[in-house]
XYZ file of C-alpha atoms in Angstrom:
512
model
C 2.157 -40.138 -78.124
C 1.411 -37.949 -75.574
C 3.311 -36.863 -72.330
C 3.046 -38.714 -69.652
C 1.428 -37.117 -66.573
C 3.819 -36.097 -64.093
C 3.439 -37.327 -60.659
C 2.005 -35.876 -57.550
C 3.604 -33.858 -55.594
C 4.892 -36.178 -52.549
C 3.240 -34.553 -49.195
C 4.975 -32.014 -46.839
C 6.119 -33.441 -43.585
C 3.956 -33.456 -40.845
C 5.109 -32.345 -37.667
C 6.705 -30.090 -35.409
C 8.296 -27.015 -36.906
C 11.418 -25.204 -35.445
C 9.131 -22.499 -34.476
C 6.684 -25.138 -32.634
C 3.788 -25.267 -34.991
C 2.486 -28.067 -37.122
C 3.266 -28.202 -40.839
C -0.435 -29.739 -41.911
C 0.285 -28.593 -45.636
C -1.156 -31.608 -47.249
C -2.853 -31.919 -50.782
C -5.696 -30.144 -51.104
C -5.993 -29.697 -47.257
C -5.836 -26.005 -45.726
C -3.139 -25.149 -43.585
C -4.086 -24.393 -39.849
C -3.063 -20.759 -40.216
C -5.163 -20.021 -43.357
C -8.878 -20.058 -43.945
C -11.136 -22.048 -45.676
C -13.801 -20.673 -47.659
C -16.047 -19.910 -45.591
C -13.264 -19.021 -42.799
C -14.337 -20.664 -39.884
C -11.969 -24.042 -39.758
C -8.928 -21.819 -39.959
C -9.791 -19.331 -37.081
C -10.550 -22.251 -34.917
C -7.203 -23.731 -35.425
C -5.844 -20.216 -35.302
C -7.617 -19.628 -31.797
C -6.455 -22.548 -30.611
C -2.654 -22.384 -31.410
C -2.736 -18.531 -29.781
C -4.494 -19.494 -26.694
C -0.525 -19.752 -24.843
C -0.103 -15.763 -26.074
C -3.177 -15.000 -23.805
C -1.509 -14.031 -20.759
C 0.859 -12.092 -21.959
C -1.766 -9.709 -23.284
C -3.690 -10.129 -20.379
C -0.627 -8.880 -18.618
C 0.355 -6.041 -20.643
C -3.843 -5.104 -20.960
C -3.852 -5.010 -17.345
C -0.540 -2.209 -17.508
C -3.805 0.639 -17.620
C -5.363 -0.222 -14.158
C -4.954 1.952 -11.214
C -3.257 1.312 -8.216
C -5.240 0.952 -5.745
C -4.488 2.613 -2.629
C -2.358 5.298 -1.447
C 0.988 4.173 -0.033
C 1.880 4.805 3.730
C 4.113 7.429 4.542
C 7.693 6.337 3.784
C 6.855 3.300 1.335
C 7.888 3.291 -1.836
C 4.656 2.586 -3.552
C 5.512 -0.628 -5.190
C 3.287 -3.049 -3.947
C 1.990 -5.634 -6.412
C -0.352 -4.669 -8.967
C -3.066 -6.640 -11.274
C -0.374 -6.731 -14.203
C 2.014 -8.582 -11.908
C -0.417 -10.994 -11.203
C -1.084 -11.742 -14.814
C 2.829 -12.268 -15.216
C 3.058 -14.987 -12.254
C -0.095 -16.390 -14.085
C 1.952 -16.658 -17.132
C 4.828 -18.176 -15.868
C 2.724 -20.539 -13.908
C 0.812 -21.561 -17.202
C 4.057 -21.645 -19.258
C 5.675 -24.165 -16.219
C 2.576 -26.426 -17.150
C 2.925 -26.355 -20.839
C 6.783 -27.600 -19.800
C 5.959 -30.409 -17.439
C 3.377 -31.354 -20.061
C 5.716 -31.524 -22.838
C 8.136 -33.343 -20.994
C 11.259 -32.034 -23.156
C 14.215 -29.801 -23.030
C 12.536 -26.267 -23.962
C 15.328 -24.249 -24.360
C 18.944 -24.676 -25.626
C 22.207 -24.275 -23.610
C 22.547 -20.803 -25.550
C 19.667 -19.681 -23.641
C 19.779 -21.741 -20.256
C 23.271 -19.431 -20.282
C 21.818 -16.059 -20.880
C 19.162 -16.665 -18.603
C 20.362 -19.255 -15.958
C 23.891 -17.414 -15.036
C 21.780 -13.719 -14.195
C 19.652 -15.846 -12.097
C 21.983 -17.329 -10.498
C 23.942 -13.856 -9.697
C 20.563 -12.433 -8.231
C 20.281 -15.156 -5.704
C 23.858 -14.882 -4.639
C 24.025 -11.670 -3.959
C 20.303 -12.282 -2.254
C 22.235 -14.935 0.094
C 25.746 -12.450 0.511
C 23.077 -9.902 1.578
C 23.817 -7.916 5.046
C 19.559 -8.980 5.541
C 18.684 -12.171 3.260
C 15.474 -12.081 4.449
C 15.117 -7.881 3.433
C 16.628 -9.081 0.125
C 14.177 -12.151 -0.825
C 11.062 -9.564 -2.445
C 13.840 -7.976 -4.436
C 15.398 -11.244 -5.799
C 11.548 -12.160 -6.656
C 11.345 -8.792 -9.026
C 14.669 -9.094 -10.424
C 13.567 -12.712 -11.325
C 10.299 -11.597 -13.044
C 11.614 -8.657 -14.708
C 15.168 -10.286 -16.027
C 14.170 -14.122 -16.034
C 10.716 -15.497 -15.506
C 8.742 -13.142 -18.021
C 10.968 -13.293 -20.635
C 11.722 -17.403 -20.466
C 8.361 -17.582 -20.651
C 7.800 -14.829 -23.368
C 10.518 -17.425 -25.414
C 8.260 -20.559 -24.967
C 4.723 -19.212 -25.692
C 5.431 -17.079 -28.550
C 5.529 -19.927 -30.904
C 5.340 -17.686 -34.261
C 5.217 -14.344 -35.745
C 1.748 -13.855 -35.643
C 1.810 -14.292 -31.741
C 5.103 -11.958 -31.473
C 2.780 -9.404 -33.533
C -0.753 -9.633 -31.526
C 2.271 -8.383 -28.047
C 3.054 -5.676 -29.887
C 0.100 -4.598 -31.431
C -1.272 -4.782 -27.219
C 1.927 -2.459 -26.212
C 0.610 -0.041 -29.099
C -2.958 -0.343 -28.029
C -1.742 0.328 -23.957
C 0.412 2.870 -25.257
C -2.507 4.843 -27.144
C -5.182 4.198 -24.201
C -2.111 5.950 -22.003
C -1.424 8.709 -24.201
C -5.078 9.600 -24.860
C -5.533 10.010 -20.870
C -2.279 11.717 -20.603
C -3.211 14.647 -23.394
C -6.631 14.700 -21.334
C -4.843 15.621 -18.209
C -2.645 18.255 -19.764
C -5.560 19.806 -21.352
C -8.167 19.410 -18.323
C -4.915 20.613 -15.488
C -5.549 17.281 -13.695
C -2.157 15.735 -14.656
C 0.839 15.524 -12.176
C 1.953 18.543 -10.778
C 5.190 20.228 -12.069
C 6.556 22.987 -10.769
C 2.974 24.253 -9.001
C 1.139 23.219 -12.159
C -1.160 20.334 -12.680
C 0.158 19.522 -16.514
C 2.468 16.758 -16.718
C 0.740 13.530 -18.497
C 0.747 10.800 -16.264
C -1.872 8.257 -17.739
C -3.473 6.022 -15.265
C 0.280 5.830 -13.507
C -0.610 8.402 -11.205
C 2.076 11.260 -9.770
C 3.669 8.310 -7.609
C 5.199 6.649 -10.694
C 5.585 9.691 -13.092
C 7.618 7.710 -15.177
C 4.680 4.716 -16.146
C 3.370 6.797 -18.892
C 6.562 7.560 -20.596
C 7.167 4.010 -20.358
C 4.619 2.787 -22.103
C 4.096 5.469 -24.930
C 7.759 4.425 -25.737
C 7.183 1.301 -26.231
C 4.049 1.719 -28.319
C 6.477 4.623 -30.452
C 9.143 2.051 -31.343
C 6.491 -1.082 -31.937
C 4.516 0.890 -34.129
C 6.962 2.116 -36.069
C 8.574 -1.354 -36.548
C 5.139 -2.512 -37.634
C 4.913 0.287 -40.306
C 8.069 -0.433 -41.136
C 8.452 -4.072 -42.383
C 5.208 -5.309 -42.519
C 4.681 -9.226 -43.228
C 3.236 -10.287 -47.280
C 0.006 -9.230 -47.835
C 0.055 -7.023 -45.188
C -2.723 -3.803 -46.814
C -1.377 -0.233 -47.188
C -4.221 0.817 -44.672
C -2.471 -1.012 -41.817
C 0.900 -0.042 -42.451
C -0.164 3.682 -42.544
C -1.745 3.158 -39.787
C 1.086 1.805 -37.639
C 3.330 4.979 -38.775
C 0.164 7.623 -37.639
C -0.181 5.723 -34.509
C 4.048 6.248 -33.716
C 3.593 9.814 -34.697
C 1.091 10.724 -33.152
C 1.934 8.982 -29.438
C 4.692 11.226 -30.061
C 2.427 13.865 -28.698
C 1.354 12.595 -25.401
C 5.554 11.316 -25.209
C 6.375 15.508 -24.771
C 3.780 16.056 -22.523
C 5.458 13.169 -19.949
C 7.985 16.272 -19.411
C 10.707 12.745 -18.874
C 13.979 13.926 -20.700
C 14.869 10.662 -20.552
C 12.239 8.997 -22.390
C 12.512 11.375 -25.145
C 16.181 10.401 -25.461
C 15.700 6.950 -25.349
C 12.631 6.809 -27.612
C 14.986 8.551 -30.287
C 17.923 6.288 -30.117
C 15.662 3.159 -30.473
C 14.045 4.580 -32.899
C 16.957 5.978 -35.083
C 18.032 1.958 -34.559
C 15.046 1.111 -36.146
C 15.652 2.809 -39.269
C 19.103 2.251 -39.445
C 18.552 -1.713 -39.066
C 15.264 -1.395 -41.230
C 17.778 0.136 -44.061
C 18.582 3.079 -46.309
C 15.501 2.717 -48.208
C 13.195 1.494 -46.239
C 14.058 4.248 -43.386
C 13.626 7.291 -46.306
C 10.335 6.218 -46.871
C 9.195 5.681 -44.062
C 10.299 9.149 -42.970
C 8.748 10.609 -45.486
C 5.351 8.719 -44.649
C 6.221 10.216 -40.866
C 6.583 13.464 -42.025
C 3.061 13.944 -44.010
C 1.520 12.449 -41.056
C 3.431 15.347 -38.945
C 2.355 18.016 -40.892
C -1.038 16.647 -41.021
C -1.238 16.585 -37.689
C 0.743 19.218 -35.837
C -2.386 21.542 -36.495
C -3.821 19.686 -33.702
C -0.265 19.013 -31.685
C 0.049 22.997 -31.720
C -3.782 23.360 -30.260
C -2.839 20.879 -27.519
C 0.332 22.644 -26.354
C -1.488 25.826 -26.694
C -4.880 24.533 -24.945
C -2.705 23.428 -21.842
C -3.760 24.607 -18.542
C -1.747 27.333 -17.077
C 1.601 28.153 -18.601
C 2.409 24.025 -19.903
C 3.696 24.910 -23.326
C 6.163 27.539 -21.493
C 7.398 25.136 -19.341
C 7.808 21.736 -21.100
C 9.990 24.546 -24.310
C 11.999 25.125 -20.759
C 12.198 21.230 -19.972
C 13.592 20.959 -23.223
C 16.114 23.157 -23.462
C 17.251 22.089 -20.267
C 18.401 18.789 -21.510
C 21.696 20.354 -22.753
C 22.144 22.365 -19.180
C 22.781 18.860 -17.020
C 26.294 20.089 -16.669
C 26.197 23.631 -16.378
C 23.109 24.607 -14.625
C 21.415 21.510 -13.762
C 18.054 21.425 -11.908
C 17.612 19.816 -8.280
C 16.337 16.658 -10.007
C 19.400 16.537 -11.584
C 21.470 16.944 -8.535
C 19.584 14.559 -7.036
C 20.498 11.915 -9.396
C 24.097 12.829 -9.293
C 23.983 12.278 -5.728
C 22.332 8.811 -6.201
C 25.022 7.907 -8.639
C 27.970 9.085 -5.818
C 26.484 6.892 -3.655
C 25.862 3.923 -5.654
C 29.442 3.981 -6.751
C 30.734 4.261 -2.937
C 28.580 1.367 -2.009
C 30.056 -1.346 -4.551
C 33.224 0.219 -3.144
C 32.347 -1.317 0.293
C 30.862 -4.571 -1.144
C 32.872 -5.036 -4.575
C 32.079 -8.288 -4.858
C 28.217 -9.050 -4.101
C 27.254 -5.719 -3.321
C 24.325 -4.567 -0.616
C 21.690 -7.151 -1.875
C 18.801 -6.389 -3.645
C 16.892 -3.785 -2.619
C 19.950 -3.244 -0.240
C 20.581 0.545 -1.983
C 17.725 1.757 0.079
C 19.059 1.095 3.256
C 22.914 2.001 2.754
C 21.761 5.461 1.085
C 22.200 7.354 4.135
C 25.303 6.142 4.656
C 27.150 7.100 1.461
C 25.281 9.759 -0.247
C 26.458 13.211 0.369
C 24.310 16.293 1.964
C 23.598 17.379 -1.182
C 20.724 14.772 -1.809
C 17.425 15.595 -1.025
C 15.939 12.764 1.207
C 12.566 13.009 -1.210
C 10.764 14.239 -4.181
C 7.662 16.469 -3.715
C 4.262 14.552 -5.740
C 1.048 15.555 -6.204
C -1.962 16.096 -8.691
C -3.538 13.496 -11.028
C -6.419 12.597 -8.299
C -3.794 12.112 -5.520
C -3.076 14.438 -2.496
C 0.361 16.046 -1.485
C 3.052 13.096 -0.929
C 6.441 13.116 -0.147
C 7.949 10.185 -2.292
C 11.320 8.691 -0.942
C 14.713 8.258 -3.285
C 15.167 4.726 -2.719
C 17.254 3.910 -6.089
C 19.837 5.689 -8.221
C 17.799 6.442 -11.326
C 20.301 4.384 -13.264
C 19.460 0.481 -13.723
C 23.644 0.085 -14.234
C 24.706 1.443 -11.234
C 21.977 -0.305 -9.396
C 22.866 -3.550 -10.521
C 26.576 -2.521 -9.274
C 25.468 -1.679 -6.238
C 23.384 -4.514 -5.216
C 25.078 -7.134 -7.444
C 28.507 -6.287 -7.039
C 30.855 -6.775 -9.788
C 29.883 -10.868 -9.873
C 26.422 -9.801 -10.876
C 26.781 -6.783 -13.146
C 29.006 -9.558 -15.227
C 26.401 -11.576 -15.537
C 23.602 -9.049 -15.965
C 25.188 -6.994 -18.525
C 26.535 -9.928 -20.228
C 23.282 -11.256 -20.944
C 21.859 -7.851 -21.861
C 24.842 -7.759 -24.481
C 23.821 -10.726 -25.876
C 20.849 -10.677 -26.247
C 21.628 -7.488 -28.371
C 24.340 -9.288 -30.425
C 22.131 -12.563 -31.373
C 19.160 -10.123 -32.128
C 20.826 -7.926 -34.336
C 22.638 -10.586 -35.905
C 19.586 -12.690 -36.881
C 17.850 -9.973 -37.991
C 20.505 -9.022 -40.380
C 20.679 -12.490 -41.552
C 16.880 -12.959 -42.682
C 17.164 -9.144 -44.239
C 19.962 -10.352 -46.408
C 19.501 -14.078 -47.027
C 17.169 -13.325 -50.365
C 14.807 -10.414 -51.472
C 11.466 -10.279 -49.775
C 8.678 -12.214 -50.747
C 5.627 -11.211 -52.991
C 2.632 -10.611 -51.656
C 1.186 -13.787 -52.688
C 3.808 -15.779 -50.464
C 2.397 -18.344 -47.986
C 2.666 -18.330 -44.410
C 6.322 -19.560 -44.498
C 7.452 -16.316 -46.896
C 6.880 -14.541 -43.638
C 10.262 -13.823 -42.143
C 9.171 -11.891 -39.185
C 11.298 -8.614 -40.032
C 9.041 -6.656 -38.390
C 8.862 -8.567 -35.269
C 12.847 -8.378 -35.261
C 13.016 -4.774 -35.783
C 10.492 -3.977 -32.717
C 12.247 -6.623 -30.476
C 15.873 -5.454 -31.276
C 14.405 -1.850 -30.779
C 12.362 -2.131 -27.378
C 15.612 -3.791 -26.041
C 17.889 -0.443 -27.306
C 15.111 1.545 -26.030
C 15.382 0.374 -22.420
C 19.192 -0.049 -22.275
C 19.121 3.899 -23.216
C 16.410 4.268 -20.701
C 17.920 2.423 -17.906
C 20.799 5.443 -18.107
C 18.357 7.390 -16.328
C 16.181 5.120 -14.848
C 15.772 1.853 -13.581
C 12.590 -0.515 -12.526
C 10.366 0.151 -9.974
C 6.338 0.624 -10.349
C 3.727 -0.797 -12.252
C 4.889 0.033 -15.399
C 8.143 -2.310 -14.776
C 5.803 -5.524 -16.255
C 6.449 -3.767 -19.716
C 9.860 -4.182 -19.099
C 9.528 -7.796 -18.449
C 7.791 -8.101 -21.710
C 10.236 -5.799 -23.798
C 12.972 -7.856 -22.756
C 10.734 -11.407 -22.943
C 10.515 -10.299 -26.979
C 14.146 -9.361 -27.099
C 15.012 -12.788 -25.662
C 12.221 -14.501 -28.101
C 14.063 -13.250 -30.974
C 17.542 -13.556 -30.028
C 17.241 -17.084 -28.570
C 14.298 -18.357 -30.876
C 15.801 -21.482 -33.908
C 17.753 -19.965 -36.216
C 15.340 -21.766 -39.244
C 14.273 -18.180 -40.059
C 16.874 -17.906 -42.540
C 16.229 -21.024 -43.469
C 12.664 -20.303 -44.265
C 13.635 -16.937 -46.081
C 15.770 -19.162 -48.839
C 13.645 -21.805 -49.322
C 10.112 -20.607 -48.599
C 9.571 -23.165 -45.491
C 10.807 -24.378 -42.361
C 12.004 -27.992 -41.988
C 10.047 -30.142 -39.653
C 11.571 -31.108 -36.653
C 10.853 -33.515 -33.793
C 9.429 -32.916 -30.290
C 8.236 -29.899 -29.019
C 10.911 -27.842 -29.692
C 13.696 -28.621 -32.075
C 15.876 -25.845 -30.657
């Protein structure tokens, strides 16, 4: 007698997914993220679950336009730009997709990390010697630290749209670094020290910092690409993630910023530490072929720089380990800031001077040692004197114009966001080994998105030791930390989908 046929397979449930995405695995019927045969039914559906992601790349895209006009004497050149009106488009569209819903969106894990910041901001807005001064400084701090990135954690509703962010910051980052080596091969960069060499990208010699900025973030998403890439991923784009990190390594030493080169190799040695022993040694292996394949052409642009550039960006280098002993005026200068930053949350310990209160109480508490500004000029732009209006150091600032209430509350939140990233990533790295490359959508665990997020969020704690925000460039902050949040604060179902090979569905829009 034969066997008796065994029954079919009971459907998968159909509905919300932790992540926010409909489960439509049914017999025999495609699932939204795959193709058909003929492909056209599953890029529809594809387009139309990504359309949320849109202005976020809109708003890191529009990173490489120009500022407009020059500043007045005495401003500090940070007038709103096109990218910042893409970010108050995408918190305005993300506020819709809310009231539409008509649910809780996020959990009291992240209501905390982002609410009690907030919340600090304003009160030291309200404490402020000049509330009214304060209020376009509480708006920034509220972009940068809490609108983006809530907003970043409710449209990015998988992998795939965590991925198409970061492959924009790598795209913005290569754009920037290709106009940066142009300028330090052409003389028409920024000037430094009475020559026209220092890569600038479309920043300009007002924010000298912007291209740094971005070619970091484009070093430490790339190589997080390269380095875990989802199933079925082709060796082509992998290799071509790790090329495009070393090779923006280039225009990243022509930026002449110490502190970008710093930071840049911190996140990135996080990256391979948290990417693992094996995974790191070959991947620096792959990095080094692509370095010796290509620092032929990294010699001929050092040695094709206008004037004496390679001279002075060996000097630039070396004088990283002279801050102490001999440091430059720059460096002086930024001691200065910090003396001054400290003596002001001596005066206001609690609340501090208010945002965008350090400008004002300079003066008052720095010493005579500080110059009153910094001499710009080059990259299209005429001589400029461009005032010190913050400490170079995103810590002390907050000190200053928070007060001890809102560094608490700041620096909390930065810590964990840190502590849940690197957490979750090490639980989906070690829940079970990684998936063929036949898996479905739900074998993707989204290491690579982890690793980039948990390493753009090291990369600008390191960088905010020398710096802080201020410019155009400051949207890519809002965006680094939007992804940090993402992943730290996202469901915790990607374990989950790492042992079993899929997500349970959940109910309403987000089953945080």
């Amino acid at each position: 007698m034969p066997p008796a046929a065994p029954a079919p397979a009971a459907p998968a449930a159909y509905g919300r997914t932790r992540d926010g995405l409909r489960d439509e695995r049914r017999s025999g019927r495609p699932d939204r993220w795959e193709s058909t045969r003929d492909g056209a039914p599953g890029r529809l559906r594809a387009a139309a679950a990504h359309w949320p992601v849109l202005p976020v790349l809109a708003t890191v895209a529009l990173v490489c336009v120009p500022a407009g006009t020059e500043p007045a004497p005495g401003a500090a050149g940070t007038g709103a730009t096109a990218a910042d009106a893409a970010s108050g488009i995408l918190v305005l569209c993300c506020a819709l997709l809310v009231l539409r819903a008509r649910d809780r969106p996020l959990d009291r894990t992240a209501v905390a990390v982002l609410a009690v910041p907030a919340a600090a901001f304003a009160l030291s807005a309200v404490a402020a010697h000049d509330p009214a001064a304060a209020l376009p400084g509480l708006v920034r701090l509220l972009q940068v630290f809490v609108l983006v990135p809530a907003a970043l954690v409710l449209v990015l509703r998988s992998h795939r749209c965590a991925r198409l962010v970061l492959a924009a910051l790598v795209a913005v980052a290569l754009v920037q670094g290709a106009v940066g080596v142009h300028q330090y091969l052409t003389g028409t960069g920024a000037s430094y020290q009475g020559e026209n060499v220092r890569a600038v990208g479309t920043f300009g010699p007002l924010d000298v910092m912007g291209m740094s900025s971005a070619v970091s973030c484009g070093v430490v998403a790339a190589l997080a690409l390269g380095l875990a890439p989802p199933p079925g991923t082709s060796r082509r784009l992998r290799t071509a993630a790790l090329a495009s990190a070393a090779v923006l390594l280039v225009p990243l030493a022509l930026s002449f910023s110490r502190g970008a080169w710093l930071s840049t190799a911190v996140a990135g040695t996080a990256v391979l530490f948290l990417a693992g022993a094996r995974t790191a040694l070959r991947t620096l292996a792959v990095l080094l072929a692509v370095l010796l394949v290509v620092s032929p052409a990294a010699g001929a642009v050092l040695a094709g720089g206008a004037g004496t550039g390679g001279e002075q960006l060996a000097r630039r280098a070396g004088s990283i380990t002279e801050v102490a002993d001999a440091p430059d005026s720059s460096v002086t200068d930024r001691y200065a800031l910090w003396a001054a930053s400290v003596a002001m949350w001596r005066a206001d310990p609690v609340t501090g001077v208010g945002p965008r209160g350090f400008a004002g109480h300079r003066d008052t508490h720095a010493s005579l040692a500080l110059s009153s500004a910094s001499d710009t000029a080059g990259a299209g732009r005429d001589f400029h004197r461009q005032p010190l209006l913050s400490p170079h150091n995103m810590y002390l600032l907050v000190l200053a114009e928070q007060g001890l209430a809102g560094a608490t509350a700041v620096l909390g939140g930065w810590a964990a966001l840190l502590v849940l990233g690197v957490r979750r990533l090490r639980r989906i790295r070690t829940a079970d080994p990684a998936p063929g490359p036949d898996a479905g959508p739900y074998g993707d665990r989204g290491t690579d998105c982890g690793l980039a997020a948990v390493g753009l969020l090291v990369l600008h704690l390191t960088d905010f030791l020398y710096a802080d925000i201020g410019g155009p460039s400051t949207v890519l902050t809002a965006v680094a930390f939007g992804l940090a949040a993402w992943w730290a604060l996202a469901p915790g179902a990607a374990v989950r989908a790492a042992r079993g090979g899929g997500e349970p569905a959940g109910k309403g829009t987000d089953a945080r």
